Amino acid sequence: MISRSLVRALLAPVALAASILLAGCDTDQVSLATNAKANQPVPPKLLAAMVEKDMDLQSPILIRLFKQEAELEVWKQTRNGQFALLKTYPICRWSGDLGPKVREGDRQAPEGFYSINPSQMNPQSAYYLSFNTGYPNAFDKALGRSGSQLMVHGDCSSRGCYAMTDEQIAEIYSLGRESFFGGQKAFQLQAYPFRMTPVNMAKHRNNPNMPFWKMIKEGYDHFEVTRQEPKVDFCEKKYVFDAAKAPDAKRDPVFDASAKCPAYVIPEDIASAVREKEARDQAEYAKLVSRGTPVARMNTGIDGGMNKIFAAKIPEGSTGLSEGAEGTTLQMLAMAKAPGTIPGHVNPPKPNLDAAAPSPQEEPVVAVSAPAANARVATAAPAEKSGGFFSNLGRKMGLGSADTTATTPPPPQATASVAPATTPPTAASRLKAAVTRFVPGHDKSKDAPKQAVAAKPVEPAKPDTRLAATRPALKPSVSDGASEATQIMGAAPVVQSNSFDSRFGAVK
């Protein structure tokens, strides 16, 4: 299978170039055919994993995102028709809080079920490569929610998006591209606040978003029991999963997100399996609550999260609202290899200072300043004729090609006055000790008790602007570990000029 894929990868650019010459060298066609980033082949290690898992290169994919775990999963259909997990990618940065996006500018990364078609793929992204999540969907619009250009992209920078490293998004983009070449019209993206387990549902049982989370958990459960992409519809301002025509109905049900639900049924084999799973989950949930499982703290002003593998590589790095695997610390991960290039301008989330405080009733001992007013906002440059077919088609459908993402440097902090050496440990000293756990390489010798002095404001630390590494034009595969000596352009099979939208318009 790998050898056949490599042959297709070699022949695809030749076929594209020849077809473009015959078609008259249209600017958009040339842009797509010569876009090296968008045509990077699927890495050999992923191809080998597909062979091992009985998957075809161009079989359909499905993506799941989890904020709390800061992970993105790529699932791929096997030859038996079910989906299996191909690879899990740590998310470099996501922004906002746990919960759905509600309005433009709230910095929230969306949650729910979305559909990604070829027009949402952006090879000309300002953030290396990207695809639009499709927010708002019909459910979001029915509730009056607003927002635009919410992406999954590279550059590890987020203001309402899910940001990966450039190397990671190159792999994910190539998997989506190949699924389209194989005939998949759109792949499903499922975005969750956390893995919808009884433990997490118990921890967040007092969160005001719980009714929404219980609703999308139904879709999560449908996928868990069937390993098939759930069919998603909307009516009465709610999600409906795997709805089918009623036995006595003469036509398929027609759904409208704002209207009354039509008559429909859920196939009994799916419905019974989901009921059994929900019963097990509910029993476990009740047991956890009765045992007094602690309730998770609400957002304390922390903007989003970051996977531990990235937080361990950044000065004063923190996972924010994300959590990592138990038994691992940032210090333990400091020597591990990061899955891609971390840019020097990355803004890690702030540490959860409230979690380190002895109790919520005590007076705060550290004042945190408001975010800097001069936050840098990065946008894509206008692309008139060089945007490629994906971006042009997206604009025709009302989707822009620019990613609305920004980075904000961490705000300075003002520290409390130093306590006398003979004074017992205070809340301030305990908090300082807890915060230093988030700072790799902290010099503990500087924490020795000092004589009482008058309180002085501390000069804010200058943001670290050093680049983690010089970013190349093309990113090496995170699956291969290092870049190959030569890059094979394209990973697409040779097709007739009139097949599947003519290769997204690259040939006519």
XYZ file of C-alpha atoms in Angstrom:
508
model
C 0.000 0.000 0.000
C 2.813 2.410 0.862
C 4.502 1.933 -2.503
C 1.245 2.632 -4.351
C 0.774 5.804 -2.272
C 4.262 7.013 -3.108
C 3.684 6.434 -6.823
C 0.490 8.469 -6.638
C 2.348 11.190 -4.752
C 4.954 11.375 -7.527
C 2.475 11.392 -10.386
C -0.117 13.790 -8.903
C 1.855 17.063 -9.334
C 2.753 16.100 -12.899
C -0.888 15.474 -13.774
C -1.982 18.690 -12.078
C 0.645 20.767 -13.907
C -0.200 19.239 -17.289
C -3.917 19.837 -16.818
C -3.284 23.451 -15.812
C -1.286 24.117 -18.979
C -4.109 22.689 -21.074
C -6.620 24.814 -19.166
C -4.744 28.075 -19.735
C -2.712 28.547 -16.531
C -5.408 30.193 -14.418
C -3.902 31.924 -11.375
C -6.039 30.016 -8.833
C -5.143 26.704 -10.442
C -1.430 27.454 -10.331
C -1.745 28.554 -6.705
C -3.161 25.204 -5.615
C -0.939 23.039 -7.785
C 2.246 24.792 -6.645
C 1.302 25.184 -2.965
C 4.002 23.102 -1.304
C 2.491 23.330 2.173
C -0.953 22.112 1.109
C 0.461 19.263 -0.987
C 2.839 17.711 1.515
C 2.445 13.928 1.463
C 1.096 11.910 4.355
C 4.196 10.879 6.367
C 5.476 7.298 5.935
C 4.905 6.498 9.623
C 1.229 7.382 9.313
C 0.975 5.305 6.143
C 2.489 2.366 8.018
C -0.004 2.879 10.858
C -2.859 2.798 8.333
C -1.622 -0.529 6.964
C -1.421 -1.936 10.496
C -4.958 -0.740 11.320
C -6.446 -1.952 7.997
C -7.158 1.560 6.682
C -6.920 2.996 3.180
C -5.049 6.245 2.563
C -8.165 7.932 1.170
C -10.818 6.491 3.485
C -13.002 8.967 5.447
C -11.729 10.666 8.608
C -13.375 12.127 11.741
C -11.839 14.545 14.264
C -12.535 14.895 17.992
C -11.230 17.778 20.153
C -11.023 17.897 23.957
C -10.231 21.173 25.740
C -9.499 19.906 29.255
C -7.174 17.198 27.971
C -5.807 19.519 25.240
C -5.904 16.722 22.666
C -7.036 16.345 19.048
C -7.884 12.853 17.791
C -7.917 11.805 14.133
C -10.123 8.767 13.505
C -10.139 6.972 10.165
C -12.525 4.459 8.648
C -11.214 0.912 8.404
C -12.089 -1.592 5.695
C -14.856 -3.050 7.890
C -16.666 0.300 7.773
C -16.062 1.373 11.373
C -13.814 4.187 12.546
C -10.635 3.510 14.521
C -8.261 5.941 16.202
C -5.310 6.709 13.925
C -3.418 9.312 15.969
C -3.794 11.663 18.952
C -2.180 15.118 18.702
C -1.501 17.322 21.755
C -3.078 20.762 21.296
C -0.543 23.567 21.580
C -3.049 26.274 22.561
C -6.777 26.843 22.898
C -8.450 29.904 24.371
C -11.435 30.842 26.473
C -13.155 28.677 29.070
C -14.799 25.271 29.147
C -18.125 25.843 27.428
C -19.523 26.780 24.004
C -18.786 29.930 22.056
C -21.609 32.451 22.437
C -20.667 35.708 20.742
C -18.068 37.360 18.553
C -15.004 38.424 20.517
C -15.546 36.243 23.618
C -12.302 34.334 22.864
C -14.179 31.057 23.233
C -13.168 28.034 21.171
C -16.420 26.426 19.940
C -17.950 23.202 21.235
C -20.403 20.985 19.369
C -20.644 19.103 16.079
C -19.433 20.714 12.858
C -18.922 19.664 9.240
C -15.734 20.468 7.280
C -15.975 20.501 3.478
C -13.234 21.319 0.920
C -14.174 25.005 0.768
C -13.241 25.355 4.445
C -9.650 24.207 3.861
C -7.298 27.206 3.684
C -3.900 26.523 2.072
C -3.071 30.266 2.163
C -3.564 30.669 5.915
C -1.545 33.245 7.841
C -1.029 30.429 10.355
C 0.760 28.003 8.025
C -2.323 25.889 7.161
C -5.842 25.857 8.577
C -9.419 24.750 8.166
C -12.559 26.557 9.299
C -14.598 24.707 11.950
C -17.865 25.877 10.403
C -19.015 27.731 13.521
C -21.783 28.836 13.858
C -23.805 25.792 12.812
C -27.599 25.756 12.584
C -27.953 25.098 16.326
C -25.693 28.035 17.195
C -27.579 30.331 14.840
C -30.938 29.278 16.304
C -29.697 30.472 19.702
C -28.464 33.773 18.244
C -24.806 32.940 18.775
C -22.288 34.904 16.724
C -18.680 34.575 15.649
C -16.653 33.907 12.535
C -13.396 32.431 11.266
C -12.964 29.949 14.121
C -10.146 27.725 12.908
C -7.962 24.754 13.596
C -4.549 26.042 12.489
C -0.818 26.150 13.149
C 1.411 28.745 14.849
C 0.414 27.748 18.425
C -1.490 31.033 18.859
C -5.170 31.266 19.706
C -7.959 33.759 20.209
C -10.967 31.483 19.905
C -9.261 28.806 17.796
C -7.623 25.438 18.333
C -3.930 25.981 17.576
C -1.429 23.260 16.749
C 2.216 23.470 15.732
C 2.897 23.953 12.034
C 4.193 20.389 11.722
C 1.034 18.989 13.323
C -1.406 20.952 11.155
C 0.530 19.858 8.046
C -0.191 16.216 8.919
C -3.832 16.830 9.839
C -4.369 18.892 6.687
C -2.891 16.124 4.521
C -5.226 13.540 6.074
C -8.257 15.731 5.386
C -7.090 16.411 1.827
C -6.684 12.701 1.068
C -10.131 11.897 2.472
C -11.632 14.436 0.056
C -9.669 12.921 -2.824
C -11.147 9.560 -1.811
C -14.692 10.893 -2.142
C -15.600 12.082 1.362
C -17.705 15.205 0.851
C -17.151 16.520 4.387
C -15.581 15.224 7.565
C -17.128 15.667 10.988
C -15.471 17.662 13.774
C -16.668 16.968 17.326
C -15.487 19.530 19.919
C -15.950 18.778 23.621
C -15.018 20.494 26.913
C -13.524 17.188 28.132
C -13.855 13.457 27.563
C -17.492 12.773 28.438
C -16.789 10.232 31.173
C -18.754 9.810 34.448
C -15.748 11.176 36.366
C -15.604 14.405 34.352
C -19.381 14.831 34.393
C -19.305 14.485 38.191
C -16.470 16.979 38.567
C -18.343 19.585 36.514
C -21.870 18.797 37.767
C -22.444 22.368 39.030
C -21.290 24.049 35.824
C -24.084 26.102 34.177
C -23.123 24.559 30.810
C -24.073 21.059 31.991
C -27.449 20.930 30.111
C -25.615 21.665 26.855
C -22.885 19.145 27.679
C -25.441 16.417 28.425
C -27.014 17.091 25.037
C -23.775 16.750 23.049
C -22.828 13.733 25.185
C -25.621 11.900 23.358
C -23.671 12.305 20.122
C -20.476 11.285 21.945
C -22.229 8.110 23.124
C -23.595 7.366 19.638
C -20.068 7.396 18.259
C -18.689 5.395 21.192
C -21.165 2.508 20.751
C -21.271 2.419 16.937
C -17.824 3.688 15.859
C -19.738 5.340 13.010
C -20.035 9.039 12.277
C -23.361 10.058 13.881
C -25.869 11.768 11.622
C -26.530 15.224 13.088
C -29.767 17.205 12.792
C -31.268 20.118 14.701
C -34.806 20.989 15.781
C -36.419 22.896 18.649
C -32.988 24.438 19.320
C -31.390 21.127 20.193
C -29.201 18.419 18.642
C -30.724 15.209 17.265
C -28.474 12.237 16.459
C -29.024 9.409 13.959
C -32.644 10.330 13.264
C -34.409 8.154 10.672
C -37.781 8.045 8.953
C -40.616 6.656 11.064
C -42.026 3.294 9.853
C -45.354 4.812 8.797
C -43.848 7.951 7.237
C -43.887 8.444 3.475
C -40.818 10.678 3.330
C -37.702 11.466 5.296
C -38.131 13.941 8.161
C -37.242 17.560 7.462
C -35.399 19.323 10.275
C -35.239 23.018 11.116
C -33.168 24.142 14.091
C -35.775 26.706 15.163
C -38.901 24.719 14.318
C -40.779 21.887 15.972
C -39.178 18.471 15.572
C -40.712 16.287 12.847
C -41.689 12.680 13.470
C -38.584 10.500 13.511
C -37.113 7.403 15.102
C -33.645 6.306 16.130
C -32.746 2.816 14.859
C -33.350 0.355 17.692
C -29.913 -1.232 17.571
C -28.324 2.191 18.116
C -30.925 3.373 20.627
C -30.629 0.260 22.812
C -26.823 0.374 22.818
C -26.873 4.070 23.770
C -29.425 3.443 26.546
C -27.220 0.729 28.034
C -24.161 2.975 27.978
C -26.067 5.887 29.495
C -27.378 3.625 32.280
C -23.851 2.472 33.124
C -22.547 6.037 33.038
C -25.378 7.327 35.221
C -24.826 4.602 37.816
C -21.124 5.416 37.991
C -21.899 9.149 38.115
C -24.293 8.680 41.055
C -21.692 6.620 42.890
C -19.031 9.307 42.394
C -21.344 12.076 43.616
C -22.360 10.070 46.692
C -18.686 9.590 47.532
C -18.207 13.349 47.501
C -16.213 13.796 44.303
C -14.884 17.377 44.482
C -16.496 19.899 42.145
C -14.111 21.515 39.653
C -13.431 25.203 40.172
C -14.979 27.627 37.717
C -12.803 29.795 35.463
C -10.659 32.131 37.564
C -9.616 34.426 34.714
C -7.368 31.877 33.021
C -7.566 32.102 29.252
C -7.729 28.575 27.849
C -5.178 25.823 28.097
C -2.156 24.068 26.654
C -1.003 20.464 26.596
C 1.675 19.633 29.166
C 4.228 18.650 26.539
C 4.236 22.266 25.291
C 3.925 23.973 28.680
C 7.068 22.134 29.802
C 9.079 23.797 27.012
C 8.119 27.404 27.736
C 9.538 29.695 30.450
C 6.833 30.133 33.078
C 4.702 27.677 31.111
C 1.375 26.504 32.510
C -1.346 24.175 31.270
C -4.026 26.643 32.401
C -7.440 25.000 32.254
C -6.057 21.858 30.657
C -4.978 18.776 32.535
C -2.375 16.156 31.756
C -1.933 12.494 32.492
C -1.674 11.671 36.186
C 1.815 11.093 37.517
C 3.532 13.501 35.112
C 4.864 16.990 35.838
C 6.241 19.776 33.685
C 9.704 19.004 35.022
C 9.368 15.361 33.939
C 8.365 16.447 30.431
C 11.051 19.114 30.080
C 13.425 16.677 28.378
C 10.784 15.120 26.111
C 10.719 16.076 22.448
C 8.035 18.592 21.478
C 5.822 17.564 18.541
C 6.750 20.485 16.330
C 8.196 23.985 16.445
C 7.015 26.229 19.289
C 7.175 29.877 18.129
C 8.815 32.439 20.382
C 5.655 34.565 20.562
C 3.519 31.832 22.146
C 1.483 33.074 25.131
C 0.955 30.293 27.682
C -2.136 30.416 29.916
C -1.729 31.803 33.398
C -1.366 29.337 36.307
C -4.447 28.709 38.426
C -3.502 30.742 41.471
C -6.842 30.113 43.178
C -6.171 26.375 43.132
C -2.982 26.979 45.136
C -4.659 29.201 47.738
C -5.450 27.631 51.147
C -9.142 28.495 50.979
C -11.418 30.734 48.910
C -12.351 32.749 52.022
C -8.843 34.140 52.593
C -7.887 37.557 51.275
C -5.806 37.414 48.065
C -2.103 37.985 48.612
C -1.041 38.409 44.990
C -2.566 41.033 42.750
C -2.724 40.136 39.070
C -2.832 43.054 36.682
C -5.309 43.246 33.843
C -4.244 42.012 30.398
C -2.091 44.416 28.428
C -4.105 46.799 26.301
C -1.702 46.684 23.378
C -2.254 43.024 22.518
C -0.788 42.065 19.146
C -3.401 40.927 16.667
C -2.257 38.979 13.658
C -4.385 38.652 10.544
C -3.871 37.167 7.157
C -2.858 39.437 4.329
C -5.525 39.891 1.664
C -5.242 37.304 -1.060
C -6.936 38.411 -4.247
C -5.885 35.906 -6.864
C -3.344 33.889 -4.943
C -5.692 32.518 -2.285
C -6.164 29.186 -4.017
C -9.421 27.478 -4.799
C -10.168 26.505 -1.185
C -10.056 30.082 0.061
C -11.840 31.556 -2.988
C -14.634 28.993 -2.759
C -14.863 29.684 0.961
C -15.329 33.417 0.265
C -18.093 32.652 -2.220
C -19.800 30.675 0.532
C -19.421 33.544 2.986
C -16.230 32.242 4.631
C -13.129 34.400 4.779
C -9.607 33.101 4.417
C -8.101 35.060 7.278
C -7.715 33.541 10.734
C -8.812 35.905 13.516
C -6.256 34.883 16.090
C -4.083 36.923 18.412
C -1.418 36.546 21.002
C -1.322 38.419 24.282
C 1.878 38.625 26.358
C 1.471 37.424 29.939
C 0.588 40.346 32.240
C 3.024 41.520 34.921
C 2.314 40.673 38.529
C 2.739 42.754 41.669
C 4.020 40.833 44.676
C 3.206 41.365 48.331
C 5.757 42.667 50.848
C 8.351 40.211 52.213
C 7.470 38.740 55.624
C 10.029 38.713 58.503
C 12.215 35.613 58.778
C 10.819 34.714 62.179
C 7.185 34.834 61.072
C 5.444 31.447 60.534
C 4.556 30.551 56.929
C 1.812 32.771 55.622
C -0.746 32.377 52.856
C 1.527 34.467 50.624
C 4.527 32.198 51.151
C 2.442 29.089 50.589
C 1.022 30.580 47.376
C 4.481 31.573 46.148
C 5.727 28.048 46.750
C 2.771 26.646 44.807
C 3.267 29.026 41.870
C 6.959 28.138 41.547
C 5.954 24.609 40.691
C 4.749 25.961 37.319
C 8.125 27.575 36.546
C 10.703 25.159 35.091
C 14.255 25.894 36.228
C 13.211 28.050 39.196
C 16.156 28.889 41.501
C 14.971 27.952 44.992
C 18.043 29.554 46.580
C 16.432 32.915 45.939
C 13.485 31.974 48.123
C 15.504 32.115 51.405
C 13.897 34.240 54.172
C 14.882 37.903 54.104
C 14.764 40.742 56.655
C 11.605 42.838 56.638
C 11.790 45.672 54.165
C 9.373 48.284 52.916
C 7.083 47.091 50.177
C 8.263 48.030 46.723
C 6.507 47.437 43.420
C 8.396 44.955 41.341
C 9.282 45.854 37.785
C 7.327 43.624 35.381
C 9.417 40.981 33.700
C 10.119 41.540 30.040
C 8.374 38.996 27.818
C 10.610 36.325 26.361
C 10.792 37.074 22.650
C 13.376 34.478 21.733
C 12.276 32.087 19.055
C 12.264 28.437 20.099
C 13.620 27.540 16.673
C 13.889 29.112 13.248
C 10.814 28.067 11.354
C 11.520 26.549 7.937
C 9.392 27.083 4.880
C 8.182 23.495 5.076
C 7.782 21.726 8.372
C 9.179 18.238 8.946
C 6.633 15.615 9.804
C 5.960 15.159 13.509
C 5.517 11.468 12.739
C 8.998 11.125 11.257
C 10.825 13.136 13.905
C 13.127 14.822 11.380
C 12.729 16.162 7.884
C 13.505 13.917 4.964
C 16.371 14.785 2.598
C 13.844 15.212 -0.166
C 10.184 16.111 -0.060
C 7.645 14.393 -2.315
C 5.185 16.941 -3.526
C 1.527 15.970 -3.286
C -0.149 12.854 -2.044
C -3.094 12.772 -4.379
C -3.986 10.138 -6.981
C -4.321 10.892 -10.670
C -7.954 11.577 -11.542
C -9.920 12.580 -14.592
C -10.432 16.278 -15.032
C -14.176 16.036 -14.354
C -14.021 13.936 -11.166
C -14.920 15.135 -7.610
C -15.092 18.844 -8.335
C -12.060 18.563 -10.617
C -9.642 18.214 -7.703
C -11.225 21.235 -5.945
C -10.773 23.296 -9.090
C -7.054 22.697 -9.525
C -7.781 21.278 -12.951
C -10.668 21.920 -15.312
